């Protein structure tokens, strides 16, 4: 059970946003993609999700090329910088969304919703309107929604960047614990060094469309 990028390149016209990326993410592993704004992190993540088509190379799950597998059939969970919650549904309705789409009945979905809200520190929030929540709470709901259907891979694009510093640090610690407890295989994009190091088993450093170094945080840290 692993994600593989094999010579993955993505272009926008003449701009090469991702160049020949090679990366394997093992079962249960958390990899942070770290690099400055504009280096191609989001594009790489979007290609993994199936939101961008590679100009060359492949995104694989085990040995299967996912090129012909559309976004909603990849079995991946997605969270963006601003959670993109459904404003007209309450918290439970948001978290249950993927479960209901997967045909899970109301009662089973409600049980799973309650379990997930407990895990993200929002026990009892089922009937709250999402528009009444703080930014940090909204991101917790977005995480619960993404995790509810037990995705085989979780893709996080700057999930904490919209939050203020104190909240970001606390949520990074909580998120790291949550990913470990659930053993969720994760690719998280961030430009924040501390966040990458708090969350990840391995850090992949990207500049100008290329993955430059990939290794455990303490090894990447020591490189010049
Ligand atoms: P990052 O996530 O690291 O900030 P992006 O993946 O968003 O970087 O962008 C990588 C490069 O691709 C940048 O040069 C950016 O301007 C360009 N780019 C991103 N999205 C598009 C798009 N939809 N159309 C054209 N160029 C884009
Ligand atoms: P639908 O009517 O299509 O099921 P809703 O937005 O009303 O859509 O609810 C979505 C799901 O969220 C429900 O099926 C249920 O599983 C769950 N849910 C809704 N309200 C609650 C609640 N107060 N507590 C727990 N789960 C809830």
Tab-separated table of C-alpha atoms and ligand atoms in Angstrom:
chain	number	residue	atom	x	y	z
A	1	UNK	CA	0.000	0.000	0.000
A	2	UNK	CA	2.078	2.916	-1.193
A	3	UNK	CA	1.928	6.003	-3.338
A	4	UNK	CA	4.558	6.365	-6.048
A	5	UNK	CA	5.501	9.299	-8.212
A	6	UNK	CA	7.599	8.176	-11.166
A	7	UNK	CA	9.188	10.898	-13.262
A	8	UNK	CA	6.175	13.118	-12.675
A	9	UNK	CA	6.171	16.404	-14.581
A	10	UNK	CA	3.388	18.975	-14.804
A	11	UNK	CA	3.341	22.023	-17.097
A	12	UNK	CA	1.218	25.126	-17.430
A	13	UNK	CA	1.880	26.168	-21.013
A	14	UNK	CA	5.627	26.709	-21.162
A	15	UNK	CA	6.009	26.791	-17.339
A	16	UNK	CA	7.335	23.532	-15.915
A	17	UNK	CA	5.683	23.581	-12.478
A	18	UNK	CA	6.861	20.083	-11.466
A	19	UNK	CA	9.901	18.440	-13.050
A	20	UNK	CA	10.591	14.696	-12.962
A	21	UNK	CA	9.479	14.103	-9.388
A	22	UNK	CA	10.344	10.737	-7.821
A	23	UNK	CA	8.752	9.930	-4.480
A	24	UNK	CA	7.388	6.904	-2.644
A	25	UNK	CA	5.184	7.255	0.414
A	26	UNK	CA	4.882	4.061	2.432
A	27	UNK	CA	1.831	2.804	4.289
A	28	UNK	CA	1.175	4.966	7.350
A	29	UNK	CA	3.964	7.403	6.553
A	30	UNK	CA	3.608	11.197	6.802
A	31	UNK	CA	5.646	13.121	4.232
A	32	UNK	CA	5.849	16.920	4.218
A	33	UNK	CA	6.566	18.726	0.975
A	34	UNK	CA	8.439	21.860	2.029
A	35	UNK	CA	9.484	24.772	-0.148
A	36	UNK	CA	9.012	28.461	-0.930
A	37	UNK	CA	5.896	29.913	-2.519
A	38	UNK	CA	5.671	29.163	-6.231
A	39	UNK	CA	8.069	26.168	-6.215
A	40	UNK	CA	5.382	23.741	-7.392
A	41	UNK	CA	4.139	22.106	-4.156
A	42	UNK	CA	0.418	22.605	-4.763
A	43	UNK	CA	0.752	21.516	-8.359
A	44	UNK	CA	2.421	18.264	-7.291
A	45	UNK	CA	-0.294	17.632	-4.696
A	46	UNK	CA	-3.045	18.442	-7.198
A	47	UNK	CA	-1.508	15.991	-9.676
A	48	UNK	CA	-1.550	13.281	-6.997
A	49	UNK	CA	-5.211	14.100	-6.304
A	50	UNK	CA	-6.022	13.869	-10.028
A	51	UNK	CA	-6.799	17.588	-10.367
A	52	UNK	CA	-3.910	18.168	-12.796
A	53	UNK	CA	-2.822	15.917	-15.651
A	54	UNK	CA	0.868	15.042	-15.826
A	55	UNK	CA	2.810	16.171	-18.894
A	56	UNK	CA	5.008	13.127	-18.290
A	57	UNK	CA	5.468	10.361	-15.752
A	58	UNK	CA	2.944	8.653	-13.522
A	59	UNK	CA	1.165	8.721	-10.198
A	60	UNK	CA	0.833	5.122	-8.982
A	61	UNK	CA	-0.840	3.323	-6.123
A	62	UNK	CA	1.206	0.173	-5.560
A	63	UNK	CA	1.757	-0.844	-9.189
A	64	UNK	CA	-1.395	0.724	-10.604
A	65	UNK	CA	-1.084	3.833	-12.747
A	66	UNK	CA	-3.855	6.203	-11.616
A	67	UNK	CA	-3.938	8.210	-14.879
A	68	UNK	CA	-7.389	6.892	-15.799
A	69	UNK	CA	-8.777	7.055	-12.247
A	70	UNK	CA	-10.801	10.236	-11.620
A	71	UNK	CA	-10.440	12.339	-8.448
A	72	UNK	CA	-13.405	10.901	-6.562
A	73	UNK	CA	-12.396	7.309	-7.291
A	74	UNK	CA	-8.840	7.557	-5.970
A	75	UNK	CA	-9.871	7.010	-2.362
A	76	UNK	CA	-7.891	10.042	-1.233
A	77	UNK	CA	-8.938	12.675	1.331
A	78	UNK	CA	-8.284	16.342	0.615
A	79	UNK	CA	-7.945	19.410	2.832
A	80	UNK	CA	-7.035	22.842	1.504
A	81	UNK	CA	-5.804	26.004	3.211
A	82	UNK	CA	-9.312	27.256	3.830
A	83	UNK	CA	-11.360	24.155	4.643
A	84	UNK	CA	-13.943	24.789	1.926
A	85	UNK	CA	-16.756	23.523	4.109
A	86	UNK	CA	-20.331	23.433	2.870
A	87	UNK	CA	-21.777	26.588	4.527
A	88	UNK	CA	-25.392	25.412	4.376
A	89	UNK	CA	-24.752	22.146	6.213
A	90	UNK	CA	-24.101	21.889	9.922
A	91	UNK	CA	-20.883	20.354	11.288
A	92	UNK	CA	-22.292	16.815	11.227
A	93	UNK	CA	-23.614	17.288	7.700
A	94	UNK	CA	-20.153	18.346	6.565
A	95	UNK	CA	-18.324	15.475	8.255
A	96	UNK	CA	-20.892	12.927	7.037
A	97	UNK	CA	-20.751	14.122	3.445
A	98	UNK	CA	-18.284	11.541	2.092
A	99	UNK	CA	-19.925	8.791	4.101
A	100	UNK	CA	-23.378	9.543	2.696
A	101	UNK	CA	-21.888	9.724	-0.828
A	102	UNK	CA	-20.395	6.273	-0.206
A	103	UNK	CA	-23.869	4.972	0.616
A	104	UNK	CA	-23.340	4.598	4.358
A	105	UNK	CA	-26.695	4.873	6.122
A	106	UNK	CA	-27.720	7.716	8.379
A	107	UNK	CA	-27.247	5.896	11.690
A	108	UNK	CA	-23.818	4.492	10.836
A	109	UNK	CA	-22.736	7.885	9.465
A	110	UNK	CA	-23.915	9.643	12.629
A	111	UNK	CA	-21.886	7.240	14.758
A	112	UNK	CA	-18.760	7.798	12.697
A	113	UNK	CA	-19.327	11.588	12.765
A	114	UNK	CA	-19.430	11.551	16.562
A	115	UNK	CA	-16.259	9.441	16.694
A	116	UNK	CA	-14.407	11.790	14.326
A	117	UNK	CA	-15.516	14.951	16.114
A	118	UNK	CA	-14.136	13.480	19.333
A	119	UNK	CA	-10.841	12.731	17.608
A	120	UNK	CA	-10.423	16.297	16.339
A	121	UNK	CA	-11.391	17.860	19.682
A	122	UNK	CA	-14.883	18.997	18.652
A	123	UNK	CA	-17.070	16.609	20.653
A	124	UNK	CA	-20.647	17.877	20.805
A	125	UNK	CA	-20.311	20.187	17.785
A	126	UNK	CA	-22.666	18.129	15.545
A	127	UNK	CA	-25.433	20.695	15.184
A	128	UNK	CA	-23.275	23.831	15.103
A	129	UNK	CA	-23.381	25.970	11.999
A	130	UNK	CA	-19.949	25.880	10.337
A	131	UNK	CA	-20.089	29.623	9.700
A	132	UNK	CA	-20.200	30.201	13.479
A	133	UNK	CA	-16.864	28.408	14.023
A	134	UNK	CA	-13.398	29.933	14.357
A	135	UNK	CA	-10.835	29.324	11.612
A	136	UNK	CA	-9.112	26.649	13.684
A	137	UNK	CA	-12.392	24.874	14.385
A	138	UNK	CA	-13.293	24.967	10.702
A	139	UNK	CA	-9.989	23.302	9.807
A	140	UNK	CA	-10.684	20.613	12.415
A	141	UNK	CA	-14.060	19.984	10.742
A	142	UNK	CA	-12.358	19.806	7.337
A	143	UNK	CA	-9.903	17.230	8.732
A	144	UNK	CA	-12.732	15.194	10.254
A	145	UNK	CA	-14.610	15.285	6.932
A	146	UNK	CA	-11.530	14.132	5.010
A	147	UNK	CA	-10.723	11.332	7.482
A	148	UNK	CA	-14.282	10.037	7.949
A	149	UNK	CA	-14.321	7.662	4.942
A	150	UNK	CA	-10.876	6.278	5.996
A	151	UNK	CA	-8.978	7.526	2.925
A	152	UNK	CA	-6.002	5.430	1.802
A	153	UNK	CA	-4.076	8.691	1.403
A	154	UNK	CA	-4.661	12.110	2.965
A	155	UNK	CA	-3.584	15.159	0.949
A	156	UNK	CA	-3.201	18.398	2.916
A	157	UNK	CA	-2.424	21.664	1.121
A	158	UNK	CA	-1.196	24.282	3.618
A	159	UNK	CA	-3.895	23.131	6.072
A	160	UNK	CA	-2.807	25.500	8.860
A	161	UNK	CA	-1.560	28.512	6.892
A	162	UNK	CA	-4.686	30.609	7.327
A	163	UNK	CA	-4.430	30.407	11.130
A	164	UNK	CA	-2.516	32.651	13.496
A	165	UNK	CA	0.802	31.442	14.846
A	166	UNK	CA	-0.261	30.157	18.287
A	167	UNK	CA	-3.223	28.260	16.892
A	168	UNK	CA	-1.046	26.883	14.110
A	169	UNK	CA	1.476	25.433	16.534
A	170	UNK	CA	-1.208	23.807	18.683
A	171	UNK	CA	-3.084	22.400	15.710
A	172	UNK	CA	0.151	21.050	14.191
A	173	UNK	CA	0.813	19.084	17.388
A	174	UNK	CA	-2.779	17.789	17.470
A	175	UNK	CA	-2.680	16.920	13.785
A	176	UNK	CA	0.618	15.032	14.154
A	177	UNK	CA	-0.939	12.956	16.961
A	178	UNK	CA	-4.112	12.359	14.948
A	179	UNK	CA	-2.191	11.113	11.902
A	180	UNK	CA	-0.146	8.753	14.107
A	181	UNK	CA	-3.177	7.370	15.969
A	182	UNK	CA	-5.110	6.739	12.769
A	183	UNK	CA	-1.971	5.570	10.892
A	184	UNK	CA	-3.035	7.730	7.977
A	185	UNK	CA	-0.688	7.827	5.004
A	186	UNK	CA	-0.293	11.560	4.351
A	187	UNK	CA	1.285	14.054	1.983
A	188	UNK	CA	1.213	17.554	3.475
A	189	UNK	CA	2.287	20.656	1.575
A	190	UNK	CA	3.701	23.546	3.597
A	191	UNK	CA	6.071	26.488	3.332
A	192	UNK	CA	6.511	26.417	7.128
A	193	UNK	CA	9.669	24.710	8.295
A	194	UNK	CA	8.467	24.117	11.888
A	195	UNK	CA	5.177	22.701	10.684
A	196	UNK	CA	6.923	20.251	8.340
A	197	UNK	CA	9.202	19.094	11.131
A	198	UNK	CA	6.370	18.712	13.646
A	199	UNK	CA	4.203	16.680	11.284
A	200	UNK	CA	6.434	14.554	9.118
A	201	UNK	CA	8.338	11.279	9.217
A	202	UNK	CA	10.194	12.497	6.133
A	203	UNK	CA	10.547	15.932	4.597
A	204	UNK	CA	10.863	16.450	0.837
A	205	UNK	CA	12.438	19.802	0.021
A	206	UNK	CA	11.278	21.368	-3.246
A	207	UNK	CA	12.653	24.354	-5.137
A	208	UNK	CA	11.863	25.494	-8.677
A	209	UNK	CA	9.733	22.456	-9.501
A	210	UNK	CA	12.278	19.879	-8.349
A	211	UNK	CA	12.516	17.640	-5.300
A	212	UNK	CA	16.015	18.339	-4.008
A	213	UNK	CA	16.312	16.329	-0.792
A	214	UNK	CA	14.115	13.732	0.831
A	215	UNK	CA	14.840	12.421	4.303
A	216	UNK	CA	13.959	12.336	7.984
A	217	UNK	CA	13.625	15.839	9.481
A	218	UNK	CA	16.888	15.671	11.445
A	219	UNK	CA	18.869	14.653	8.338
A	220	UNK	CA	17.340	17.314	6.109
A	221	UNK	CA	17.962	19.794	8.920
A	222	UNK	CA	21.708	19.081	8.920
A	223	UNK	CA	22.152	19.505	5.172
A	224	UNK	CA	23.656	22.845	4.102
B	1	LIG	P1	3.440	26.456	-4.587
B	1	LIG	O1	2.309	25.565	-4.217
B	1	LIG	O2	4.772	25.896	-4.191
B	1	LIG	O3	3.273	27.866	-4.109
B	1	LIG	P2	2.351	26.212	-7.263
B	1	LIG	O4	2.296	24.747	-7.502
B	1	LIG	O5	1.106	26.897	-6.889
B	1	LIG	O6	3.488	26.514	-6.191
B	1	LIG	O7	2.925	26.935	-8.561
B	1	LIG	C1	4.061	26.446	-9.268
B	1	LIG	C2	4.271	27.270	-10.538
B	1	LIG	O8	3.190	27.029	-11.431
B	1	LIG	C3	4.303	28.770	-10.311
B	1	LIG	O9	5.209	29.319	-11.216
B	1	LIG	C4	2.884	29.204	-10.613
B	1	LIG	O10	2.851	30.538	-11.046
B	1	LIG	C5	2.511	28.245	-11.723
B	1	LIG	N1	1.072	27.941	-11.740
B	1	LIG	C6	0.357	27.384	-10.733
B	1	LIG	N2	-0.937	27.213	-11.085
B	1	LIG	C7	-1.038	27.683	-12.355
B	1	LIG	C8	-2.125	27.794	-13.292
B	1	LIG	N3	-3.353	27.350	-12.986
B	1	LIG	N4	-1.857	28.332	-14.496
B	1	LIG	C9	-0.617	28.751	-14.812
B	1	LIG	N5	0.449	28.686	-13.993
B	1	LIG	C10	0.252	28.160	-12.776
B	2	LIG	P1	-28.987	14.066	4.667
B	2	LIG	O1	-30.366	14.469	5.029
B	2	LIG	O2	-28.744	13.963	3.171
B	2	LIG	O3	-28.505	12.851	5.380
B	2	LIG	P2	-27.851	16.085	6.441
B	2	LIG	O4	-26.945	17.219	6.134
B	2	LIG	O5	-29.146	16.365	7.085
B	2	LIG	O6	-28.020	15.298	5.065
B	2	LIG	O7	-27.057	15.082	7.377
B	2	LIG	C1	-25.961	14.388	6.883
B	2	LIG	C2	-25.622	13.266	7.858
B	2	LIG	O8	-25.019	13.820	9.020
B	2	LIG	C3	-26.819	12.517	8.365
B	2	LIG	O9	-27.148	11.479	7.508
B	2	LIG	C4	-26.328	11.967	9.696
B	2	LIG	O10	-25.638	10.754	9.497
B	2	LIG	C5	-25.358	13.017	10.137
B	2	LIG	N1	-25.964	13.896	11.130
B	2	LIG	C6	-26.798	14.940	10.904
B	2	LIG	N2	-27.117	15.567	12.053
B	2	LIG	C7	-26.483	14.887	13.033
B	2	LIG	C8	-26.389	15.046	14.454
B	2	LIG	N3	-27.030	16.010	15.104
B	2	LIG	N4	-25.608	14.173	15.137
B	2	LIG	C9	-24.914	13.213	14.477
B	2	LIG	N5	-24.959	13.025	13.156
B	2	LIG	C10	-25.727	13.831	12.445
